[in-house]
mmCIF file of C-alpha atoms and ligand atoms in Angstrom:
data_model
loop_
_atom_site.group_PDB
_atom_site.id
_atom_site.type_symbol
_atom_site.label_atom_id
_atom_site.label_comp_id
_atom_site.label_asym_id
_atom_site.label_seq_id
_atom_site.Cartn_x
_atom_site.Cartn_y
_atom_site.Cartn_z
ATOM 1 C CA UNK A 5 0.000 0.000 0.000
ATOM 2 C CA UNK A 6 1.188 3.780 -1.032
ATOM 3 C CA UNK A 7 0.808 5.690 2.083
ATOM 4 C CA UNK A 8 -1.183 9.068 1.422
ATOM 5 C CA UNK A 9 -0.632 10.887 4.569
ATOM 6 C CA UNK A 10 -2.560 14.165 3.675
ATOM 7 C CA UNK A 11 -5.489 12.055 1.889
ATOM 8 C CA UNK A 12 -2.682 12.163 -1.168
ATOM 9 C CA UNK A 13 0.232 9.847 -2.118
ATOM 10 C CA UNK A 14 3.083 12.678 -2.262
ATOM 11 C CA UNK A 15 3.563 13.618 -5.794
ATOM 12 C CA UNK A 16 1.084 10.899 -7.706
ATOM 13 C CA UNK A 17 -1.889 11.234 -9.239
ATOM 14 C CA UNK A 18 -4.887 9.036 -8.806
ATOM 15 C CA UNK A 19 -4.875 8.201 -12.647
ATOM 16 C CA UNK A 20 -1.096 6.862 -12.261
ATOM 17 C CA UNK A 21 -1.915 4.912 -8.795
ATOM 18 C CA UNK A 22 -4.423 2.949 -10.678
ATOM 19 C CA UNK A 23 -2.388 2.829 -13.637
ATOM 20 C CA UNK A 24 0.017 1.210 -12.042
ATOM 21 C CA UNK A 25 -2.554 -0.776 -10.562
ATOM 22 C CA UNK A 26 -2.306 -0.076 -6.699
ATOM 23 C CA UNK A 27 -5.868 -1.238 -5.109
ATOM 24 C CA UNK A 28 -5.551 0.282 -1.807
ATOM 25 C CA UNK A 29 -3.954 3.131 -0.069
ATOM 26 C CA UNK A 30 -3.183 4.112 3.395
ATOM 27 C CA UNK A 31 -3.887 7.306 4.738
ATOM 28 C CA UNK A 32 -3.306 8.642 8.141
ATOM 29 C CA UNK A 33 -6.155 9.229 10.651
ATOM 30 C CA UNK A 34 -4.217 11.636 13.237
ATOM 31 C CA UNK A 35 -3.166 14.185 9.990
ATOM 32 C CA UNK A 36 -6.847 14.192 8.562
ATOM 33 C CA UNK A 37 -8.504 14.560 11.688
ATOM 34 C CA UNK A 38 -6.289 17.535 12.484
ATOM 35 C CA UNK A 39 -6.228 19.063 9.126
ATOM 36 C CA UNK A 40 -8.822 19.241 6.952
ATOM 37 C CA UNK A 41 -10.273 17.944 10.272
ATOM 38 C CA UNK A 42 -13.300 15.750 10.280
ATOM 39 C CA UNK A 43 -16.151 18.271 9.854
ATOM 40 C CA UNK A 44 -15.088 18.567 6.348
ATOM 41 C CA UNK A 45 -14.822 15.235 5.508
ATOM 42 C CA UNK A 46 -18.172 14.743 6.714
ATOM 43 C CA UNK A 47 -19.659 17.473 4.333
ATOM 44 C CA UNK A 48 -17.435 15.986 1.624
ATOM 45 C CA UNK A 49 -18.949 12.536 2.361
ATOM 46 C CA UNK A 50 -16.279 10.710 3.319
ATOM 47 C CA UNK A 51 -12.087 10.377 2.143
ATOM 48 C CA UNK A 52 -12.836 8.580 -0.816
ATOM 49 C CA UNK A 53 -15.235 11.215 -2.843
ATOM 50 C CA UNK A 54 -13.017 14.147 -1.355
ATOM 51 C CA UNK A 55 -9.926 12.744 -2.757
ATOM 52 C CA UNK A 56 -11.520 11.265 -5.608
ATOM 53 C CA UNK A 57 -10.332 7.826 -4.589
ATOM 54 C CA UNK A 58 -12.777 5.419 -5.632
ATOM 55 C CA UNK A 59 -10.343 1.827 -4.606
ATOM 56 C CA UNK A 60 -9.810 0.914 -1.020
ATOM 57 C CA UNK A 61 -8.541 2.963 1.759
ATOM 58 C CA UNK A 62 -6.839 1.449 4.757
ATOM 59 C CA UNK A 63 -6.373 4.289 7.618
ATOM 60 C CA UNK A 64 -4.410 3.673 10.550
ATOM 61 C CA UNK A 65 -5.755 4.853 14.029
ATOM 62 C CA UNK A 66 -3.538 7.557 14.583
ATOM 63 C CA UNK A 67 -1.445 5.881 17.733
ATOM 64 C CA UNK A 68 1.560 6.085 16.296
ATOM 65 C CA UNK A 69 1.460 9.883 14.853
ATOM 66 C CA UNK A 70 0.249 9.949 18.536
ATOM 67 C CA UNK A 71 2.744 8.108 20.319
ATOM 68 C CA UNK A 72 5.844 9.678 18.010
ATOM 69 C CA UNK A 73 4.743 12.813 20.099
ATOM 70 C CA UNK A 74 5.950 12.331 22.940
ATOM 71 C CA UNK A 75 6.483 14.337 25.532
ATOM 72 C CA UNK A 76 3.190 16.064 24.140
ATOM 73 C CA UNK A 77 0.768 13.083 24.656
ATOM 74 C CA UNK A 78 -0.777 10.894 27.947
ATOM 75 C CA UNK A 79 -1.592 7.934 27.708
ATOM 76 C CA UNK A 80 -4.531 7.060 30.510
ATOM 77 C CA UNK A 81 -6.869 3.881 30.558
ATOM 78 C CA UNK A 82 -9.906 5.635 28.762
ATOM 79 C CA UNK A 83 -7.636 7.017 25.762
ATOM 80 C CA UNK A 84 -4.630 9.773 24.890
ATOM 81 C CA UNK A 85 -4.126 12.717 25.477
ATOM 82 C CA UNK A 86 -1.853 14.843 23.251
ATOM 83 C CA UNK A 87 -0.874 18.034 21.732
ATOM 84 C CA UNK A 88 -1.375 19.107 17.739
ATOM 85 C CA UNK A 89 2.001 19.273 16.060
ATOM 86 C CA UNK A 90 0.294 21.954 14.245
ATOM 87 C CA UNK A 91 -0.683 24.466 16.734
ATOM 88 C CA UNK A 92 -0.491 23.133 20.208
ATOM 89 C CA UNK A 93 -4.550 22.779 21.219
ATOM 90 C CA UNK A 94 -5.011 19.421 22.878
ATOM 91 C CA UNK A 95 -7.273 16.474 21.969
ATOM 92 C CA UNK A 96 -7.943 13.266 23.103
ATOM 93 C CA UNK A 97 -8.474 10.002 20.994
ATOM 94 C CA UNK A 98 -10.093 7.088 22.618
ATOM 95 C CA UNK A 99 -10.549 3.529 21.253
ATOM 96 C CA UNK A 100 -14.487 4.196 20.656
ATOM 97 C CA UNK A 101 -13.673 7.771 19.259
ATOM 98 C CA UNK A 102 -10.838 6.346 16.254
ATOM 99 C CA UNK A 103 -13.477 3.849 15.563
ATOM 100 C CA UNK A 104 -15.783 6.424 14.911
ATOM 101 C CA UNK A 105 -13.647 8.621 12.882
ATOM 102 C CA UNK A 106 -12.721 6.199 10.606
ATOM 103 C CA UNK A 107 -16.034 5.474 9.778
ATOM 104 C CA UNK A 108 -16.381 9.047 9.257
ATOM 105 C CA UNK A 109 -13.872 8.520 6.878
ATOM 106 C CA UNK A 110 -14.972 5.653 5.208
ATOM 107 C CA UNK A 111 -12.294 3.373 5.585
ATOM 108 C CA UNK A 112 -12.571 -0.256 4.208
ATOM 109 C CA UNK A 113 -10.189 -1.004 6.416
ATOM 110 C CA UNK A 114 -9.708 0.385 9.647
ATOM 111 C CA UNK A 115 -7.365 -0.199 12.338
ATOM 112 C CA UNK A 116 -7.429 -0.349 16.359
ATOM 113 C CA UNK A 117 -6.034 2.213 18.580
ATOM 114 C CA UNK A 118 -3.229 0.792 19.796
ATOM 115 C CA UNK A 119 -0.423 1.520 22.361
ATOM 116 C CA UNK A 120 3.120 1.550 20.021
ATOM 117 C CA UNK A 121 6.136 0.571 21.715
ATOM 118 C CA UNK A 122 9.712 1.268 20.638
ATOM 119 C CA UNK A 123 12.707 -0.889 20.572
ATOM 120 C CA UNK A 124 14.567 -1.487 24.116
ATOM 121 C CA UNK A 125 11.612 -0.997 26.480
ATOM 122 C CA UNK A 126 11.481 -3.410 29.249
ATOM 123 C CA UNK A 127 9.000 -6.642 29.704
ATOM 124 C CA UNK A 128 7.120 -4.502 32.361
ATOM 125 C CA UNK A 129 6.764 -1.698 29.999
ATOM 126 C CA UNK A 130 5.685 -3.756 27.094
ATOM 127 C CA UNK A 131 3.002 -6.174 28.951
ATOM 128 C CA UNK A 132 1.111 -2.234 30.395
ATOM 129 C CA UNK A 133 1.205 -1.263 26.567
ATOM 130 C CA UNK A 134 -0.249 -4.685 25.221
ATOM 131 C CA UNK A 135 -3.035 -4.560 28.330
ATOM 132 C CA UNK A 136 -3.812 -1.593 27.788
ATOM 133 C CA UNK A 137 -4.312 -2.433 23.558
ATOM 134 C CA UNK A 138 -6.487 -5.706 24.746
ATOM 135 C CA UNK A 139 -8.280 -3.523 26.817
ATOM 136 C CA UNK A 140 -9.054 -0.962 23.474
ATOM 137 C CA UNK A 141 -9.247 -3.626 21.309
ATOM 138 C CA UNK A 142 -12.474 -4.669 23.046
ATOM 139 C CA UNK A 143 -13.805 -0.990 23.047
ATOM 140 C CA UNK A 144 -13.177 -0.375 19.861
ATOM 141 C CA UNK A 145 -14.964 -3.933 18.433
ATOM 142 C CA UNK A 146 -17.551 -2.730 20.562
ATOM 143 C CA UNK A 147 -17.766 0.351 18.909
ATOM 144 C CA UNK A 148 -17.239 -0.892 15.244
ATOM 145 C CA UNK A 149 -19.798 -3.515 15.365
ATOM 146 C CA UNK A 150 -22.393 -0.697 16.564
ATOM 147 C CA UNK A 151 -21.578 1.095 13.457
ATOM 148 C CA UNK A 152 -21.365 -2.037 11.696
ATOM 149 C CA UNK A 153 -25.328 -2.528 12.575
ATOM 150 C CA UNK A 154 -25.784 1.180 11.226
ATOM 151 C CA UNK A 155 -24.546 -0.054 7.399
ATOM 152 C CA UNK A 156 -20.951 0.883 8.026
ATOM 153 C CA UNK A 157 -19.497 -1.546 5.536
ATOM 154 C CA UNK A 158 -15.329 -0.744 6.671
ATOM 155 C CA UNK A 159 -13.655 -3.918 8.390
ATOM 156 C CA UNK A 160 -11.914 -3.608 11.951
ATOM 157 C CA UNK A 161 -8.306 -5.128 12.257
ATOM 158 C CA UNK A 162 -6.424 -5.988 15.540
ATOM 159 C CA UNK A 163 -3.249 -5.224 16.122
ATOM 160 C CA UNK A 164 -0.315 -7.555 18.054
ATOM 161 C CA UNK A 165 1.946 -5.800 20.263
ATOM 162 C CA UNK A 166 4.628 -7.350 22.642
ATOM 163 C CA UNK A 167 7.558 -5.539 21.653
ATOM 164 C CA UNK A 168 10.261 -7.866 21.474
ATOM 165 C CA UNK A 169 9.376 -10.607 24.172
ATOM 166 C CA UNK A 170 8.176 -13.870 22.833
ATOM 167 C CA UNK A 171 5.602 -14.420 25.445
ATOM 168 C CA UNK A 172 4.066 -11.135 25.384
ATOM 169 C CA UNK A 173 3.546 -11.580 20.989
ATOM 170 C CA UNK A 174 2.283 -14.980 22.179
ATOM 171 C CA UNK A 175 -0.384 -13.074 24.787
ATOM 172 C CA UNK A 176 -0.986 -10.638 22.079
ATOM 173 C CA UNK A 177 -1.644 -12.814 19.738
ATOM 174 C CA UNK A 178 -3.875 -14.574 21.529
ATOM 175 C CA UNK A 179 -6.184 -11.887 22.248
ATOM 176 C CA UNK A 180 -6.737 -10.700 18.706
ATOM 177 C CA UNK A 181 -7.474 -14.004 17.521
ATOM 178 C CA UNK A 182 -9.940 -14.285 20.512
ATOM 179 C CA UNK A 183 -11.037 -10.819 19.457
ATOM 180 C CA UNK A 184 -11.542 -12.606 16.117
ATOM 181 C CA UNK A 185 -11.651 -9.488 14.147
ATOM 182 C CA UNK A 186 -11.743 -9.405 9.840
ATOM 183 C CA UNK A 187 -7.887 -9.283 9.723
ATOM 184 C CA UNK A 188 -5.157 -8.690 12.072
ATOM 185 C CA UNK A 189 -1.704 -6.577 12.180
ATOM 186 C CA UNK A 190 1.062 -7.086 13.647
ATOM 187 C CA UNK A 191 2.462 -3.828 14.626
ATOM 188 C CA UNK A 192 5.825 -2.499 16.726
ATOM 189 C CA UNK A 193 8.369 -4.070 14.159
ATOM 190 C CA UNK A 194 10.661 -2.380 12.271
ATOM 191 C CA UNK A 195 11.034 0.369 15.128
ATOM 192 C CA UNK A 196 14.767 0.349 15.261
ATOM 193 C CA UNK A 197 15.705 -3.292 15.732
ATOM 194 C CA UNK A 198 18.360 -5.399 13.765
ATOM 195 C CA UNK A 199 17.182 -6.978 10.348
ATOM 196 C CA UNK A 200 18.147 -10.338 12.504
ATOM 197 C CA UNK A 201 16.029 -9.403 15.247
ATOM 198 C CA UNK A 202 12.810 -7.987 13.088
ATOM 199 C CA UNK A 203 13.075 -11.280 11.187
ATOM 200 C CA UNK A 204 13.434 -13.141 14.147
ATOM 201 C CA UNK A 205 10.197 -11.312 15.551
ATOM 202 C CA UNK A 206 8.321 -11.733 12.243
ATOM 203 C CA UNK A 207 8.514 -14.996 11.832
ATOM 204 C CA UNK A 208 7.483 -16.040 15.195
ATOM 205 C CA UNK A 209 4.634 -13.316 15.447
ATOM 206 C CA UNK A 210 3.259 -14.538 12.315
ATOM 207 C CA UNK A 211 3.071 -18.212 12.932
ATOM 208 C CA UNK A 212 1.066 -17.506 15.618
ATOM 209 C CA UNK A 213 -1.931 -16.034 13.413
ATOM 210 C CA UNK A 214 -4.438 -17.791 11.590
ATOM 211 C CA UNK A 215 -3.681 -18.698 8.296
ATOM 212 C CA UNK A 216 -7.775 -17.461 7.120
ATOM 213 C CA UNK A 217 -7.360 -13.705 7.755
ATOM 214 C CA UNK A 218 -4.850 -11.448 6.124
ATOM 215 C CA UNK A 219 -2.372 -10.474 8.087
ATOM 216 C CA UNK A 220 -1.035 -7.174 7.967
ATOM 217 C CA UNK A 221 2.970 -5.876 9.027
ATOM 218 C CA UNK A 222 2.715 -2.203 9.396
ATOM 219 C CA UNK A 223 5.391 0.127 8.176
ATOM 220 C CA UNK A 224 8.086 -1.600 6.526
ATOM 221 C CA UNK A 225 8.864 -1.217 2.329
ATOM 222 C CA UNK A 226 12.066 -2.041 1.103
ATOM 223 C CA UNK A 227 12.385 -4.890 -1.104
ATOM 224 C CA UNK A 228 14.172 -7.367 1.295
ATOM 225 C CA UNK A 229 11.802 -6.826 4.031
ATOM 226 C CA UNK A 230 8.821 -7.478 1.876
ATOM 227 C CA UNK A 231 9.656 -10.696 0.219
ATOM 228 C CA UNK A 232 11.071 -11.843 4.095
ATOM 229 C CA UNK A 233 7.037 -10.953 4.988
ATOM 230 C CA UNK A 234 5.737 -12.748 2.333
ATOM 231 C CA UNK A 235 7.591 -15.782 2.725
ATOM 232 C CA UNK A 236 6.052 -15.115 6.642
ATOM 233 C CA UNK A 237 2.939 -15.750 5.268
ATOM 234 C CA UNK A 238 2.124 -11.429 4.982
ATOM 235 C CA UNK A 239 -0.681 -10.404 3.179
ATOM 236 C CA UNK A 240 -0.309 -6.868 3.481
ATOM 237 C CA UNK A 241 2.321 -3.902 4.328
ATOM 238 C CA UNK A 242 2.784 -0.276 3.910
ATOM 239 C CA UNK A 243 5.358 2.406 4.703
ATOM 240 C CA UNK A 244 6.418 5.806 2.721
ATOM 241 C CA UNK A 245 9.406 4.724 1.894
ATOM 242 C CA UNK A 246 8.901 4.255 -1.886
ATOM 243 C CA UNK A 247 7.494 7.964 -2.039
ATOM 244 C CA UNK A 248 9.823 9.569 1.004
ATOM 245 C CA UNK A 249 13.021 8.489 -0.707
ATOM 246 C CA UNK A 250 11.814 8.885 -4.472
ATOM 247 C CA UNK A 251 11.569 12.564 -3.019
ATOM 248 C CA UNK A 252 15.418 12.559 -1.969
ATOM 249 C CA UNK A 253 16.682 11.383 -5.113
ATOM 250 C CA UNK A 254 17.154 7.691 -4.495
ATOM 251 C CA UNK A 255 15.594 5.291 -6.312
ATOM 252 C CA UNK A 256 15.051 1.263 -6.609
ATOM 253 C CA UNK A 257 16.608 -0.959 -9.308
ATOM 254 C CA UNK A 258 17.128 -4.535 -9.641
ATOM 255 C CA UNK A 259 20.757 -4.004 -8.993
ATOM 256 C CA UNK A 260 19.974 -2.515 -5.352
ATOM 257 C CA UNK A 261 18.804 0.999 -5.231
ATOM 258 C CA UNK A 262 21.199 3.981 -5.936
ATOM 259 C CA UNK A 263 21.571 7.673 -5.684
ATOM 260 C CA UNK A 264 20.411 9.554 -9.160
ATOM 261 C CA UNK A 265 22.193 12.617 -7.818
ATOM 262 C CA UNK A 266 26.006 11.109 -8.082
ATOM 263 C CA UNK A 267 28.346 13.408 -10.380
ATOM 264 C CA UNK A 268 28.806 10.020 -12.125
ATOM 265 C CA UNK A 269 25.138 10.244 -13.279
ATOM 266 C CA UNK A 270 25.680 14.001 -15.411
ATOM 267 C CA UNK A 271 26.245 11.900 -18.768
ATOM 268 C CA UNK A 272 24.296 8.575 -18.028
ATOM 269 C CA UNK A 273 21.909 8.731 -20.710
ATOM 270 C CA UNK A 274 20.649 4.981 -20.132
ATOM 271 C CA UNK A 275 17.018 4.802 -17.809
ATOM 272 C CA UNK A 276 17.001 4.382 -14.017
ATOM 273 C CA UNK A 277 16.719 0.455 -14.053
ATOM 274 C CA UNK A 278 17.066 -0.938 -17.613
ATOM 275 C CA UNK A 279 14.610 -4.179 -16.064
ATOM 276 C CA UNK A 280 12.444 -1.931 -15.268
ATOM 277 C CA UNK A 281 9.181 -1.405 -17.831
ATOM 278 C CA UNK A 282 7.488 1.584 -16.226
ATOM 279 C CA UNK A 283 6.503 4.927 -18.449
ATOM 280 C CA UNK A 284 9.308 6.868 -16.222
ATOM 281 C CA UNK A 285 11.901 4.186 -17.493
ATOM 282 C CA UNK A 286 10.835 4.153 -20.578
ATOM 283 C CA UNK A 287 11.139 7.672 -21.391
ATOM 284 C CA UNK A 288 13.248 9.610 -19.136
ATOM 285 C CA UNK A 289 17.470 9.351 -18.579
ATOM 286 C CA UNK A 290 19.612 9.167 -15.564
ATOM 287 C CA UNK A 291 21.233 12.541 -16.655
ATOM 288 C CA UNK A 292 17.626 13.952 -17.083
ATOM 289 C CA UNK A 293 16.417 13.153 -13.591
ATOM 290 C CA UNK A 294 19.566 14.177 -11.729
ATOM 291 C CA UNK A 295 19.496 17.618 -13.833
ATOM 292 C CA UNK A 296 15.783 17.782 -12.422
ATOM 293 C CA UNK A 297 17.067 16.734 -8.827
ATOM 294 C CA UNK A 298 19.809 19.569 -9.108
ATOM 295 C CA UNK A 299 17.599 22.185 -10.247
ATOM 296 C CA UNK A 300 14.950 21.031 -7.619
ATOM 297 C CA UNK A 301 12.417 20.772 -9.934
ATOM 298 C CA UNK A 302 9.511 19.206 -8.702
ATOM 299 C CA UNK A 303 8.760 16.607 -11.951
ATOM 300 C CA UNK A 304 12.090 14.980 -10.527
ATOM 301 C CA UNK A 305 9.545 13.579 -7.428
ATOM 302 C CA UNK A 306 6.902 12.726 -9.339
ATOM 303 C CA UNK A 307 9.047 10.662 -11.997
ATOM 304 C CA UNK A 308 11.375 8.982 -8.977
ATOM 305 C CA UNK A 309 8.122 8.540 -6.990
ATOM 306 C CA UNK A 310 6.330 6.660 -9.856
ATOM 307 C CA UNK A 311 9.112 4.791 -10.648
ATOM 308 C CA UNK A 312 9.722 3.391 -7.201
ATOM 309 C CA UNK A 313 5.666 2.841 -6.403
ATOM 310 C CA UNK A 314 5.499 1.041 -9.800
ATOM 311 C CA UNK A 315 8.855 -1.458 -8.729
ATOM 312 C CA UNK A 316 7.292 -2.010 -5.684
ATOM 313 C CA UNK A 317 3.988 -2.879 -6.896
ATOM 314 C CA UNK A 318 5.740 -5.204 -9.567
ATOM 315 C CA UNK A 319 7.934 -6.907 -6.871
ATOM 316 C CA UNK A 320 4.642 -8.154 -5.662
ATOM 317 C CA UNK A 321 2.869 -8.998 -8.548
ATOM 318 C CA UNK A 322 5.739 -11.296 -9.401
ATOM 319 C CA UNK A 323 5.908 -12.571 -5.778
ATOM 320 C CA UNK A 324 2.361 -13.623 -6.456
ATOM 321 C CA UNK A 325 3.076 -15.134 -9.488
ATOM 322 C CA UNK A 326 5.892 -16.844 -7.872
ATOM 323 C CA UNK A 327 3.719 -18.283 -4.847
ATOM 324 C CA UNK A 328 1.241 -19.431 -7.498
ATOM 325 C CA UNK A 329 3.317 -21.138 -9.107
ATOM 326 C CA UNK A 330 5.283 -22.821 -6.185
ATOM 327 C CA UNK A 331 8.669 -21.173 -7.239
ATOM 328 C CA UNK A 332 8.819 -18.773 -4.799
ATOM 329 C CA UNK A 333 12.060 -19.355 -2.467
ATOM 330 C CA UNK A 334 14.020 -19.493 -5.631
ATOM 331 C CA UNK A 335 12.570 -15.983 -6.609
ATOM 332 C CA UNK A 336 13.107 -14.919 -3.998
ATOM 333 C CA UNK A 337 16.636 -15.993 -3.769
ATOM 334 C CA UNK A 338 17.428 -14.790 -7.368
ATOM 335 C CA UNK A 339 15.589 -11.224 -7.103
ATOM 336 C CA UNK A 340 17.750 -11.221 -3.730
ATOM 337 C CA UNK A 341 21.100 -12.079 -5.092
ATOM 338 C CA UNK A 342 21.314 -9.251 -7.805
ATOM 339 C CA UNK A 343 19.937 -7.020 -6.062
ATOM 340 C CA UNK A 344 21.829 -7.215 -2.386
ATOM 341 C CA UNK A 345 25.081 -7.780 -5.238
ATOM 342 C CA UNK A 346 24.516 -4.322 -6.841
ATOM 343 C CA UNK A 347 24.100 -1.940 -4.012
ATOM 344 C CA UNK A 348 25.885 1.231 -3.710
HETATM 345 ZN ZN1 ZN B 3 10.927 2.356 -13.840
#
């Protein structure tokens, strides 16, 4: 999934999402509700007819924007407290209250309000954070199958915590299948860990869920940590990664991804990723986009941005294939190999 923070994927049109052929997008609860803020999304009927978006929208419940606040947030048993990054006033989101939102919103898919951990906090810590999301993930089913009843159509996820202690993931766990929700996450990977230790973490986290519902790793999108999901099992993942560092001039290619700012770059006349088939590819030059890059002008994000959405999107399309057709440890083994052997 693209992430569209601002109810947009940063520097794509609609027209080229679907003509790449994304069928879902993630947008971000906290930033909508604070800005447009929800009493125009109401009038506009919902996310998907303000930003003309007719696929799928997943939105996440806003605990992370949240919980990246700190010191400007409380966390208390009813819900959290915290301060707009924008222009200080205070609000409070509670499990009942994201459930609502997002309804507002019309996600298809919405998620929990969770408590997010970070990497190195201790078993104590991490069991009061995963109580206290058990505790909201029974509010907020609560809530969503009220709304449910009303002809909301959107689908509530669970999310695992734990942090990094088996027996907490396996408590976790344990709960959202009891919760037995349409799907489940598992968040708080990829938070600053080693790639041994996320993979580690994934692998037992996801063997715990059922194999009927999608499961759903939040946040991570480069190449090798998507094919180690899938081969987890992982239905589903996001992160801005594709779009963030399209934006900064670096871009994916089967040979590992690479800078197009180098000086090396100024007479490469050959495209970004000569395996790659995408419009940006198949028009464009090295030497164009870094001349774009160096005289900041903005097509430079929208090309690099395509580009790396539409190599993302194809990385998973051929993963499917792959799984379909029983082959897929030996793609991913050979998509590995020249890629990992071409970095820069
Ligand atoms: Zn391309």
């Amino acid at each position: 999934m693209p992430v569209g923070t601002n109810g947009t994927v940063k520097a794509i049109t609609r027209d080229d999402l679907e003509a790449i052929g994304f069928e879902i997008i993630l947008s971000n609860t906290y930033h909508l509700y604070l800005r447009p803020g929800m009493e125009v999304i109401s009038a506009a009927r919902g996310l998907h007819s303000f930003m003309s978006w007719p696929q799928n929208i997943l939105t996440d419940s806003g605990g992370f924007q949240v919980f990246s606040l700190a010191p400007y947030r409380k966390i208390r048993d009813e819900g959290v407290e915290f301060r707009s990054h924008l222009d200080g006033s205070t609000h409070r989101l509670t499990p009942e209250g994201v459930v609502e939102i997002q309804a507002l919103l019309g996600s298809d898919i919405q998620m929990q309000l969770d408590v997010c951990t970070s990497w190195g906090i201790s078993h104590k810590e991490s069991l009061e954070a995963l109580t206290i999301t058990a505790d909201w993930l029974g509010r907020a089913k609560k809530t969503w199958e009220e709304k449910t009843g009303m002809g909301y159509a959107g689908k509530l996820f669970a999310i695992v915590q734990g942090n990094f202690y088996k027996d907490l993931r396996t408590q976790s766990a344990a709960l959202a299948i009891e919760a037995d929700t349409p799907g489940i996450a598992i968040g708080g990977l990829s938070v600053g860990e080693e790639t041994d230790v996320f993979l580690e973490y994934l692998a037992y986290t996801a063997a715990l869920l059922p194999g009927n519902k999608p499961r759903y790793v939040m946040g991570i999108g480069t190449p090798q940590y998507i094919l180690a999901a899938i081969e987890q099992g992982i239905d589903m993942f996001d992160c801005v990664l594709p779009t963030r560092t399209g934006r900064t001039g670096r871009v994916f290619t089967h040979h590992g991804d690479i800078s197009i700012k180098r000086a090396d770059r100024e007479f490469d006349f050959g495209p970004i990723d000569p395996l790659c088939a995408c419009k940006v590819c198949r028009t464009y030059s090295r030497a164009y986009l870094r001349h774009l890059f160096k005289t900041q002008e903005i097509l430079c994000s929208m090309l690099a941005s395509y580009h790396n959405l539409y190599f993302l999107h194809h990385l998973v399309t051929d993963a499917r294939s792959a799984i379909e057709e029983n082959r897929f440890l030996s793609f991913k083994k050979d998509f590995l190999s020249l890629y990992t052997g071409g970095n820069e």
